[in-house]
GROMACS .gro file of C-alpha atoms in nm:
model
  480
    1MET     CA    1  19.196   9.134   9.261
    2LYS     CA    2  18.865   9.075   9.086
    3LYS     CA    3  18.742   8.865   9.380
    4ASN     CA    4  18.831   9.143   9.624
    5ILE     CA    5  18.632   9.396   9.421
    6ILE     CA    6  18.332   9.162   9.410
    7PHE     CA    7  18.353   9.111   9.787
    8LYS     CA    8  18.384   9.486   9.850
    9VAL     CA    9  18.073   9.555   9.638
   10PHE     CA   10  17.887   9.275   9.818
   11ALA     CA   11  18.003   9.412  10.156
   12VAL     CA   12  17.879   9.763  10.070
   13ILE     CA   13  17.538   9.630   9.955
   14LEU     CA   14  17.506   9.417  10.270
   15SER     CA   15  17.602   9.714  10.486
   16ILE     CA   16  17.336   9.932  10.322
   17LEU     CA   17  17.070   9.662  10.379
   18MET     CA   18  17.176   9.627  10.742
   19VAL     CA   19  17.158  10.002  10.807
   20ALA     CA   20  16.821  10.025  10.626
   21ALA     CA   21  16.673   9.739  10.834
   22SER     CA   22  16.804   9.894  11.157
   23GLY     CA   23  16.679  10.240  11.059
   24LEU     CA   24  16.335  10.106  10.974
   25ILE     CA   25  16.301   9.932  11.309
   26VAL     CA   26  16.397  10.256  11.489
   27VAL     CA   27  16.136  10.448  11.286
   28GLN     CA   28  15.867  10.188  11.370
   29LEU     CA   29  15.955  10.191  11.739
   30SER     CA   30  15.937  10.571  11.740
   31LYS     CA   31  15.604  10.571  11.557
   32MET     CA   32  15.446  10.312  11.788
   33ASP     CA   33  15.592  10.474  12.099
   34VAL     CA   34  15.585  10.146  12.294
   35LEU     CA   35  15.925  10.185  12.460
   36PRO     CA   36  15.977  10.425  12.751
   37GLN     CA   37  16.235  10.696  12.683
   38SER     CA   38  16.473  10.534  12.931
   39LEU     CA   39  16.479  10.224  12.706
   40PHE     CA   40  16.431  10.378  12.361
   41ILE     CA   41  16.752  10.585  12.359
   42PRO     CA   42  16.977  10.297  12.478
   43VAL     CA   43  16.817  10.064  12.220
   44VAL     CA   44  16.886  10.312  11.939
   45LEU     CA   45  17.246  10.357  12.057
   46ILE     CA   46  17.296   9.980  12.065
   47PHE     CA   47  17.165   9.951  11.705
   48VAL     CA   48  17.401  10.229  11.592
   49LEU     CA   49  17.699  10.074  11.771
   50ILE     CA   50  17.635   9.726  11.628
   51CYS     CA   51  17.598   9.865  11.277
   52LEU     CA   52  17.925  10.060  11.306
   53ILE     CA   53  18.113   9.754  11.434
   54PHE     CA   54  17.979   9.530  11.155
   55ILE     CA   55  18.042   9.794  10.886
   56LEU     CA   56  18.403   9.836  10.997
   57TRP     CA   57  18.450   9.459  11.022
   58ILE     CA   58  18.308   9.360  10.682
   59ASN     CA   59  18.444   9.658  10.489
   60LEU     CA   60  18.785   9.726  10.644
   61MET     CA   61  18.895   9.459  10.892
   62ALA     CA   62  18.798   9.135  10.715
   63LYS     CA   63  19.113   9.031  10.523
   64GLY     CA   64  19.141   8.654  10.514
   65ILE     CA   65  18.884   8.407  10.383
   66VAL     CA   66  18.779   8.291  10.732
   67SER     CA   67  18.738   8.646  10.859
   68LYS     CA   68  18.533   8.742  10.555
   69VAL     CA   69  18.306   8.437  10.589
   70PHE     CA   70  18.241   8.506  10.958
   71ALA     CA   71  18.182   8.876  10.888
   72VAL     CA   72  17.924   8.794  10.618
   73ILE     CA   73  17.750   8.537  10.841
   74PHE     CA   74  17.720   8.775  11.139
   75VAL     CA   75  17.604   9.069  10.925
   76LEU     CA   76  17.348   8.849  10.751
   77LEU     CA   77  17.218   8.713  11.083
   78TYR     CA   78  17.187   9.065  11.224
   79THR     CA   79  17.013   9.196  10.910
   80VAL     CA   80  16.768   8.902  10.906
   81SER     CA   81  16.694   8.951  11.278
   82MET     CA   82  16.621   9.318  11.209
   83GLY     CA   83  16.390   9.211  10.927
   84ILE     CA   84  16.204   8.972  11.161
   85GLY     CA   85  16.181   9.248  11.421
   86ASN     CA   86  16.033   9.483  11.162
   87PHE     CA   87  15.777   9.217  11.070
   88TYR     CA   88  15.671   9.174  11.434
   89LEU     CA   89  15.644   9.549  11.483
   90TYR     CA   90  15.438   9.584  11.166
   91LYS     CA   91  15.205   9.309  11.288
   92THR     CA   92  15.171   9.478  11.626
   93ASP     CA   93  15.099   9.821  11.479
   94ASP     CA   94  14.849   9.680  11.229
   95PHE     CA   95  14.673   9.486  11.508
   96MET     CA   96  14.649   9.789  11.737
   97GLN     CA   97  14.513  10.008  11.458
   98LYS     CA   98  14.244   9.753  11.377
   99VAL     CA   99  14.123   9.676  11.728
  100THR     CA  100  14.117  10.038  11.845
  101ASP     CA  101  13.935  10.171  11.539
  102HIS     CA  102  13.585  10.084  11.662
  103LYS     CA  103  13.462  10.382  11.866
  104VAL     CA  104  13.220  10.465  11.590
  105GLY     CA  105  13.172  10.189  11.339
  106GLU     CA  106  12.939   9.984  11.128
  107VAL     CA  107  12.733   9.712  11.289
  108LYS     CA  108  12.612   9.428  11.070
  109ASN     CA  109  12.240   9.343  11.077
  110THR     CA  110  12.076   9.057  10.886
  111VAL     CA  111  11.698   9.014  10.864
  112SER     CA  112  11.556   8.691  10.718
  113ILE     CA  113  11.230   8.543  10.593
  114ILE     CA  114  11.214   8.196  10.748
  115VAL     CA  115  10.991   7.896  10.669
  116LYS     CA  116  10.957   7.546  10.813
  117ASP     CA  117  11.203   7.305  10.656
  118GLU     CA  118  10.925   7.091  10.503
  119SER     CA  119  10.755   7.396  10.346
  120LYS     CA  120  10.713   7.405   9.969
  121ILE     CA  121  10.812   7.772   9.971
  122THR     CA  122  11.159   7.795   9.817
  123LYS     CA  123  11.190   8.154   9.698
  124LEU     CA  124  11.047   8.501   9.741
  125SER     CA  125  10.794   8.468   9.458
  126SER     CA  126  10.648   8.159   9.631
  127LEU     CA  127  10.517   8.384   9.909
  128LYS     CA  128  10.244   8.539   9.692
  129GLY     CA  129   9.924   8.550   9.895
  130LYS     CA  130  10.087   8.372  10.191
  131LYS     CA  131  10.064   8.477  10.556
  132VAL     CA  132  10.395   8.611  10.690
  133GLY     CA  133  10.444   8.694  11.058
  134ARG     CA  134  10.648   8.986  11.188
  135LEU     CA  135  10.726   9.135  11.528
  136ASN     CA  136  10.505   9.425  11.628
  137ASN     CA  137  10.729   9.653  11.833
  138VAL     CA  138  11.066   9.476  11.813
  139ASP     CA  139  11.316   9.553  11.535
  140LYS     CA  140  11.086   9.781  11.338
  141VAL     CA  141  11.383   9.924  11.149
  142GLY     CA  142  11.514   9.587  11.032
  143THR     CA  143  11.170   9.463  10.931
  144SER     CA  144  11.105   9.785  10.739
  145LYS     CA  145  11.433   9.756  10.547
  146LEU     CA  146  11.357   9.395  10.453
  147LEU     CA  147  11.005   9.481  10.330
  148LYS     CA  148  11.144   9.766  10.119
  149ALA     CA  149  11.400   9.528   9.968
  150VAL     CA  150  11.124   9.278   9.891
  151LYS     CA  151  10.924   9.541   9.701
  152LYS     CA  152  11.227   9.626   9.491
  153GLU     CA  153  11.293   9.265   9.390
  154LYS     CA  154  11.212   9.208   9.026
  155GLY     CA  155  10.901   8.993   8.996
  156ALA     CA  156  10.860   8.964   9.373
  157ASN     CA  157  10.501   8.948   9.497
  158TYR     CA  158  10.385   9.098   9.822
  159PHE     CA  159  10.228   8.893  10.101
  160ASP     CA  160   9.984   8.929  10.392
  161LEU     CA  161  10.147   9.043  10.718
  162LYS     CA  162  10.042   8.940  11.068
  163LYS     CA  163  10.191   9.109  11.375
  164TYR     CA  164  10.308   8.935  11.695
  165ASP     CA  165  10.424   9.090  12.021
  166GLY     CA  166  10.705   8.846  12.103
  167ALA     CA  167  10.961   8.627  11.925
  168LEU     CA  168  10.831   8.309  12.089
  169SER     CA  169  10.468   8.376  11.990
  170LEU     CA  170  10.593   8.442  11.636
  171VAL     CA  171  10.775   8.107  11.623
  172GLU     CA  172  10.479   7.929  11.781
  173ALA     CA  173  10.254   8.064  11.504
  174LEU     CA  174  10.496   7.929  11.241
  175TYR     CA  175  10.510   7.586  11.403
  176LYS     CA  176  10.130   7.568  11.437
  177GLY     CA  177  10.075   7.668  11.076
  178ASP     CA  178   9.900   7.997  11.156
  179ILE     CA  179  10.153   8.165  10.927
  180ASP     CA  180  10.351   8.033  10.631
  181ALA     CA  181  10.670   8.228  10.702
  182MET     CA  182  10.817   8.469  10.955
  183ILE     CA  183  11.044   8.774  10.946
  184LEU     CA  184  11.325   8.765  11.203
  185ASN     CA  185  11.640   8.962  11.272
  186GLU     CA  186  11.914   8.697  11.292
  187SER     CA  187  12.038   8.846  11.619
  188TYR     CA  188  11.720   8.706  11.781
  189ARG     CA  189  11.782   8.349  11.662
  190GLY     CA  190  11.980   8.266  11.977
  191ASN     CA  191  11.690   8.384  12.194
  192ILE     CA  192  11.468   8.126  12.027
  193THR     CA  193  11.709   7.831  12.034
  194SER     CA  194  11.780   7.894  12.403
  195VAL     CA  195  11.422   7.783  12.476
  196GLU     CA  196  11.408   7.404  12.510
  197GLU     CA  197  11.094   7.369  12.297
  198TYR     CA  198  11.266   7.538  12.004
  199GLU     CA  199  11.629   7.436  12.055
  200HIS     CA  200  11.630   7.272  11.708
  201PHE     CA  201  11.477   7.578  11.541
  202SER     CA  202  11.777   7.631  11.313
  203THR     CA  203  11.760   7.277  11.169
  204GLU     CA  204  11.381   7.266  11.155
  205THR     CA  205  11.359   7.586  10.950
  206ARG     CA  206  11.537   7.747  10.658
  207VAL     CA  207  11.589   8.095  10.516
  208VAL     CA  208  11.430   8.176  10.180
  209TYR     CA  209  11.533   8.542  10.165
  210SER     CA  210  11.749   8.779  10.369
  211LYS     CA  211  11.858   9.141  10.372
  212THR     CA  212  12.182   9.264  10.527
  213TYR     CA  213  12.225   9.627  10.623
  214TYR     CA  214  12.465   9.827  10.839
  215THR     CA  215  12.400  10.079  11.115
  216MET     CA  216  12.637  10.313  11.291
  217LYS     CA  217  12.690  10.241  11.660
  218LYS     CA  218  12.884  10.474  11.888
  219ASN     CA  219  13.068  10.297  12.164
  220ASP     CA  220  13.205  10.560  12.403
  221SER     CA  221  13.484  10.521  12.654
  222LEU     CA  222  13.524  10.693  12.989
  223VAL     CA  223  13.890  10.789  12.959
  224VAL     CA  224  14.120  10.756  13.261
  225SER     CA  225  14.353  11.052  13.312
  226ASP     CA  226  14.658  10.826  13.355
  227ILE     CA  227  14.602  10.460  13.284
  228THR     CA  228  14.932  10.364  13.451
  229LYS     CA  229  14.839  10.522  13.785
  230ASN     CA  230  14.461  10.514  13.823
  231PRO     CA  231  14.236  10.207  13.846
  232PHE     CA  232  14.005  10.141  13.551
  233THR     CA  233  13.741   9.886  13.451
  234ILE     CA  234  13.694   9.703  13.122
  235LEU     CA  235  13.377   9.521  13.015
  236ILE     CA  236  13.444   9.208  12.810
  237SER     CA  237  13.134   9.138  12.603
  238GLY     CA  238  13.138   8.807  12.419
  239ASN     CA  239  12.924   8.749  12.108
  240ASP     CA  240  12.750   8.413  12.088
  241THR     CA  241  12.834   8.389  11.718
  242THR     CA  242  13.126   8.305  11.492
  243GLY     CA  243  13.265   8.531  11.222
  244ASP     CA  244  13.249   8.910  11.207
  245VAL     CA  245  13.272   9.060  11.557
  246SER     CA  246  13.068   9.361  11.440
  247THR     CA  247  12.757   9.145  11.394
  248LEU     CA  248  12.487   9.221  11.649
  249SER     CA  249  12.409   8.923  11.871
  250ARG     CA  250  12.346   8.823  12.230
  251SER     CA  251  12.619   8.898  12.484
  252ASP     CA  252  12.702   8.543  12.592
  253VAL     CA  253  12.994   8.649  12.813
  254ASN     CA  254  12.978   8.949  13.048
  255MET     CA  255  13.295   8.990  13.248
  256LEU     CA  256  13.445   9.295  13.416
  257VAL     CA  257  13.822   9.330  13.438
  258THR     CA  258  13.922   9.592  13.696
  259ILE     CA  259  14.291   9.682  13.683
  260ASN     CA  260  14.458   9.866  13.970
  261PRO     CA  261  14.815   9.969  13.876
  262LYS     CA  262  14.879  10.097  14.230
  263THR     CA  263  14.831   9.753  14.387
  264SER     CA  264  14.918   9.546  14.076
  265THR     CA  265  14.584   9.369  14.111
  266ILE     CA  266  14.345   9.246  13.843
  267LEU     CA  267  13.991   9.166  13.959
  268LEU     CA  268  13.773   8.949  13.735
  269THR     CA  269  13.400   8.991  13.803
  270SER     CA  270  13.166   8.765  13.605
  271MET     CA  271  12.791   8.746  13.585
  272SER     CA  272  12.560   8.483  13.444
  273ARG     CA  273  12.421   8.545  13.097
  274ASP     CA  274  12.077   8.484  13.254
  275THR     CA  275  12.120   8.758  13.517
  276TYR     CA  276  11.786   8.941  13.539
  277VAL     CA  277  11.842   9.313  13.487
  278GLU     CA  278  11.666   9.635  13.398
  279THR     CA  279  11.767   9.721  13.043
  280VAL     CA  280  11.933  10.062  13.001
  281CYS     CA  281  11.938  10.141  12.631
  282ASP     CA  282  12.206  10.338  12.454
  283ALA     CA  283  12.083  10.682  12.345
  284ASP     CA  284  12.125  10.618  11.973
  285GLY     CA  285  11.765  10.607  11.855
  286ASP     CA  286  11.722  10.229  11.876
  287VAL     CA  287  11.341  10.228  11.904
  288ALA     CA  288  11.333   9.849  11.939
  289CYS     CA  289  11.537   9.853  12.259
  290PRO     CA  290  11.311   9.783  12.563
  291ASN     CA  291  11.444  10.060  12.787
  292GLY     CA  292  11.351  10.017  13.153
  293GLN     CA  293  11.212   9.666  13.101
  294MET     CA  294  11.339   9.353  13.275
  295ASP     CA  295  11.529   9.091  13.078
  296LYS     CA  296  11.832   8.860  13.075
  297ILE     CA  297  12.156   9.051  13.041
  298THR     CA  298  12.253   8.840  12.739
  299HIS     CA  299  11.971   9.002  12.540
  300THR     CA  300  12.119   9.351  12.581
  301GLY     CA  301  12.391   9.258  12.332
  302ILE     CA  302  12.133   9.258  12.054
  303HIS     CA  303  12.121   9.637  12.088
  304GLY     CA  304  12.497   9.690  12.094
  305THR     CA  305  12.781   9.678  12.345
  306ASN     CA  306  12.694  10.024  12.479
  307THR     CA  307  12.353   9.900  12.594
  308THR     CA  308  12.519   9.609  12.776
  309LYS     CA  309  12.769   9.852  12.929
  310ARG     CA  310  12.502  10.095  13.054
  311THR     CA  311  12.294   9.809  13.194
  312VAL     CA  312  12.588   9.664  13.389
  313GLU     CA  313  12.680  10.010  13.519
  314GLN     CA  314  12.332  10.055  13.661
  315LEU     CA  315  12.318   9.701  13.802
  316LEU     CA  316  12.646   9.733  13.993
  317GLY     CA  317  12.648  10.108  14.056
  318ILE     CA  318  12.986  10.157  13.887
  319GLU     CA  319  13.142  10.331  13.588
  320ILE     CA  320  13.296  10.123  13.310
  321ASN     CA  321  13.585  10.290  13.132
  322TYR     CA  322  13.638  10.069  12.829
  323THR     CA  323  13.481   9.779  12.642
  324PHE     CA  324  13.636   9.479  12.469
  325LYS     CA  325  13.413   9.293  12.225
  326VAL     CA  326  13.503   8.937  12.133
  327GLY     CA  327  13.341   8.643  11.952
  328PHE     CA  328  13.365   8.264  11.946
  329ASP     CA  329  13.644   8.287  11.687
  330THR     CA  330  13.848   8.503  11.927
  331VAL     CA  331  13.868   8.214  12.172
  332THR     CA  332  13.935   7.932  11.926
  333ASP     CA  333  14.188   8.123  11.714
  334LEU     CA  334  14.372   8.282  12.006
  335VAL     CA  335  14.399   7.962  12.211
  336ASP     CA  336  14.530   7.774  11.908
  337ALA     CA  337  14.774   8.059  11.832
  338VAL     CA  338  14.929   8.041  12.181
  339GLY     CA  339  14.962   7.663  12.158
  340GLY     CA  340  14.666   7.578  12.383
  341VAL     CA  341  14.591   7.666  12.746
  342ASP     CA  342  14.593   7.475  13.074
  343VAL     CA  343  14.295   7.470  13.310
  344THR     CA  344  14.265   7.284  13.639
  345VAL     CA  345  13.940   7.094  13.695
  346ALA     CA  346  13.847   7.049  14.060
  347PRO     CA  347  13.743   6.708  14.202
  348GLY     CA  348  13.382   6.631  14.116
  349TYR     CA  349  13.378   6.850  13.805
  350ALA     CA  350  13.510   6.603  13.547
  351VAL     CA  351  13.287   6.571  13.238
  352ASP     CA  352  13.324   6.280  12.997
  353LYS     CA  353  13.152   6.468  12.714
  354LEU     CA  354  13.091   6.842  12.709
  355LEU     CA  355  12.739   6.893  12.576
  356THR     CA  356  12.847   7.203  12.382
  357ASN     CA  357  13.086   6.979  12.186
  358PRO     CA  358  13.066   6.602  12.263
  359ALA     CA  359  13.401   6.547  12.095
  360TYR     CA  360  13.565   6.684  12.411
  361GLY     CA  361  13.556   6.623  12.784
  362VAL     CA  362  13.762   6.723  13.088
  363HIS     CA  363  13.917   6.518  13.368
  364GLU     CA  364  14.010   6.615  13.722
  365GLY     CA  365  14.342   6.795  13.748
  366VAL     CA  366  14.527   6.986  13.475
  367ASN     CA  367  14.377   6.973  13.124
  368HIS     CA  368  14.553   7.109  12.816
  369LEU     CA  369  14.288   7.254  12.582
  370ASN     CA  370  14.308   7.347  12.215
  371GLY     CA  371  14.088   7.623  12.070
  372GLU     CA  372  13.769   7.422  12.011
  373HIS     CA  373  13.810   7.241  12.344
  374ALA     CA  374  13.857   7.571  12.533
  375LEU     CA  375  13.548   7.723  12.367
  376ALA     CA  376  13.338   7.417  12.455
  377TYR     CA  377  13.462   7.428  12.816
  378ALA     CA  378  13.390   7.803  12.843
  379ARG     CA  379  13.036   7.756  12.707
  380GLU     CA  380  12.936   7.446  12.906
  381ARG     CA  381  12.659   7.479  13.163
  382TYR     CA  382  12.418   7.186  13.129
  383ALA     CA  383  12.677   6.934  13.248
  384TYR     CA  384  12.700   7.105  13.588
  385THR     CA  385  12.444   7.124  13.868
  386GLU     CA  386  12.551   7.488  13.918
  387GLY     CA  387  12.471   7.558  13.550
  388ASP     CA  388  12.558   7.911  13.447
  389ARG     CA  389  12.749   7.979  13.769
  390GLN     CA  390  13.005   7.712  13.680
  391ARG     CA  391  13.021   7.835  13.322
  392THR     CA  392  13.133   8.180  13.438
  393LYS     CA  393  13.407   8.014  13.645
  394ASN     CA  394  13.517   7.815  13.339
  395GLN     CA  395  13.531   8.135  13.136
  396GLN     CA  396  13.756   8.295  13.395
  397GLN     CA  397  13.984   7.990  13.391
  398VAL     CA  398  14.020   8.006  13.012
  399LEU     CA  399  14.091   8.381  13.025
  400MET     CA  400  14.359   8.335  13.293
  401GLY     CA  401  14.510   8.052  13.088
  402ILE     CA  402  14.536   8.285  12.789
  403ILE     CA  403  14.691   8.561  13.004
  404ASP     CA  404  14.950   8.313  13.136
  405LYS     CA  405  15.049   8.223  12.780
  406ILE     CA  406  15.064   8.571  12.628
  407THR     CA  407  15.272   8.706  12.919
  408SER     CA  408  15.529   8.425  12.890
  409PRO     CA  409  15.851   8.444  12.682
  410ALA     CA  410  15.712   8.166  12.458
  411ILE     CA  411  15.480   8.421  12.295
  412VAL     CA  412  15.767   8.522  12.063
  413THR     CA  413  15.745   8.197  11.866
  414ASN     CA  414  15.373   8.245  11.795
  415TYR     CA  415  15.361   8.624  11.787
  416ALA     CA  416  15.254   8.673  11.424
  417SER     CA  417  14.978   8.412  11.441
  418ILE     CA  418  14.849   8.562  11.768
  419MET     CA  419  14.823   8.906  11.608
  420ASP     CA  420  14.645   8.759  11.304
  421SER     CA  421  14.403   8.558  11.518
  422MET     CA  422  14.294   8.860  11.722
  423ALA     CA  423  14.287   9.137  11.461
  424ASN     CA  424  13.946   9.057  11.312
  425THR     CA  425  13.773   8.888  11.607
  426PHE     CA  426  13.823   9.150  11.873
  427SER     CA  427  13.769   9.524  11.914
  428THR     CA  428  13.813   9.775  12.196
  429THR     CA  429  13.730  10.135  12.284
  430MET     CA  430  14.070  10.171  12.449
  431SER     CA  431  14.286  10.400  12.236
  432ASN     CA  432  14.616  10.313  12.072
  433ASP     CA  433  14.795  10.560  12.303
  434GLU     CA  434  14.644  10.403  12.616
  435ILE     CA  435  14.752  10.055  12.509
  436THR     CA  436  15.107  10.174  12.440
  437ASP     CA  437  15.113  10.349  12.780
  438LEU     CA  438  15.029  10.016  12.945
  439ILE     CA  439  15.301   9.838  12.747
  440LYS     CA  440  15.559  10.100  12.852
  441TYR     CA  441  15.442  10.074  13.212
  442GLN     CA  442  15.487   9.696  13.201
  443LEU     CA  443  15.837   9.731  13.055
  444ASN     CA  444  15.937  10.002  13.303
  445LYS     CA  445  15.790   9.868  13.627
  446ASN     CA  446  15.749   9.498  13.541
  447PRO     CA  447  15.473   9.456  13.804
  448LYS     CA  448  15.377   9.107  13.924
  449TRP     CA  449  15.004   9.108  13.870
  450LYS     CA  450  14.780   8.937  14.126
  451MET     CA  451  14.455   8.787  13.997
  452GLU     CA  452  14.134   8.786  14.200
  453GLN     CA  453  13.800   8.632  14.098
  454TYR     CA  454  13.442   8.717  14.188
  455MET     CA  455  13.100   8.623  14.056
  456VAL     CA  456  12.766   8.804  14.084
  457ASP     CA  457  12.539   8.541  14.238
  458GLY     CA  458  12.164   8.512  14.277
  459THR     CA  459  11.864   8.279  14.276
  460GLY     CA  460  11.695   8.104  13.988
  461ASP     CA  461  11.341   8.194  13.880
  462THR     CA  462  11.109   8.200  13.578
  463LEU     CA  463  11.013   8.557  13.487
  464MET     CA  464  10.893   8.763  13.191
  465CYS     CA  465  11.171   8.866  12.949
  466ALA     CA  466  11.105   9.170  12.730
  467GLU     CA  467  11.291   9.046  12.420
  468LEU     CA  468  11.114   8.708  12.423
  469GLY     CA  469  10.773   8.846  12.509
  470ASP     CA  470  10.739   8.545  12.737
  471ALA     CA  471  10.863   8.405  13.068
  472ALA     CA  472  11.201   8.231  13.074
  473SER     CA  473  11.456   8.094  13.318
  474VAL     CA  474  11.657   8.377  13.478
  475MET     CA  475  11.890   8.442  13.771
  476VAL     CA  476  11.773   8.721  14.000
  477PRO     CA  477  12.091   8.887  14.141
  478ASP     CA  478  12.141   8.896  14.516
  479GLN     CA  479  12.122   9.269  14.597
  480SER     CA  480  12.311   9.227  14.926
   0.00000   0.00000   0.00000
């Protein structure tokens, strides 16, 4: 009798937990609105029906020991599965809130005082009476904030400033000994190391002082009236840095993804980071942005994704609806989270050691790449005679490999890690509602997407680049 009472109490508690877990998952599904109405109502009815059956079974119908054991096992399994489902939905909702909350946000800027590695200058006070170079018309705001911070430092002594028109002339002055130190926004470091003469700049110099500040950048979207019916274009802008995706840096990857729901077609259009373009600055008061001047498209990223977007729009004569901003960590973390990706290397394109990471190479045929390997492959250009043209093709291969993985049923086993890997290394101007509309469209229609690839081509040349203040290797796009 006592055992029956204990079992009845246990059955009631288990039933309450089961109903609570099922109710919570219904609430989360309703809040996220990812299921079309034609699926949501049947799903809710199924949950209600299963709960009723299990409640009747465990509380009224289970009489013998075997029946009770089976009832408990099935109810526990169902309750645990509801708990796992709630966890996945929570992860999804949290991810979508994070990546869509970047229309107006803080952008990280770091400005440094840099000296040659062999310099005896080790701290701010050592700069007393020294000559320090700064850029004349570039990054006036950042330089001003750093100089104000220097003045506020307790015991810090001021120094003599010399102005230079370009980043390369500033570095040249440091190397020649014309100045003892230089002030540089860290977003320009990549511009310097991309020049062969200064490719070891980061190891040949060191930072003795830095100031980090944040600016507000508005990144608008051109909303589509119905994202499930009308074609739209996304700009994928890839930072050339690791860590915080909000940090300003060069746009190392510039890829357009045009999605046409009517024809179930996805067009990938890539362009070389060295594509020579007229800079179209975002109207946000960035006085350092060289509006109307010619430069590599990669340098537009220093002034924010909106500047890159406006520049690409003018170059191609199109309108871009949304932007996706990613960083190096997005690739490595996401590829590892999905269990690696497969890319097919054509005959003649095998590389024993990728120069971007000599620990890896690729052979002809299918290659299975982990995160670091995929990033190295997507960044490689010097190992190919086609240079940057081949790199853009590699980037498209890695992207398609990721799409293949995240649209396969196997995603379920790595779902939580995929959400975690993307949440802090990726942001978009697409709204939460638009993303859920796409998910519902996929569930309703289940279209078989066709992928097409295209690359903006051109001819190589050496021309003046505004951000460098000097001539550099560029690719002049073929206007035809």
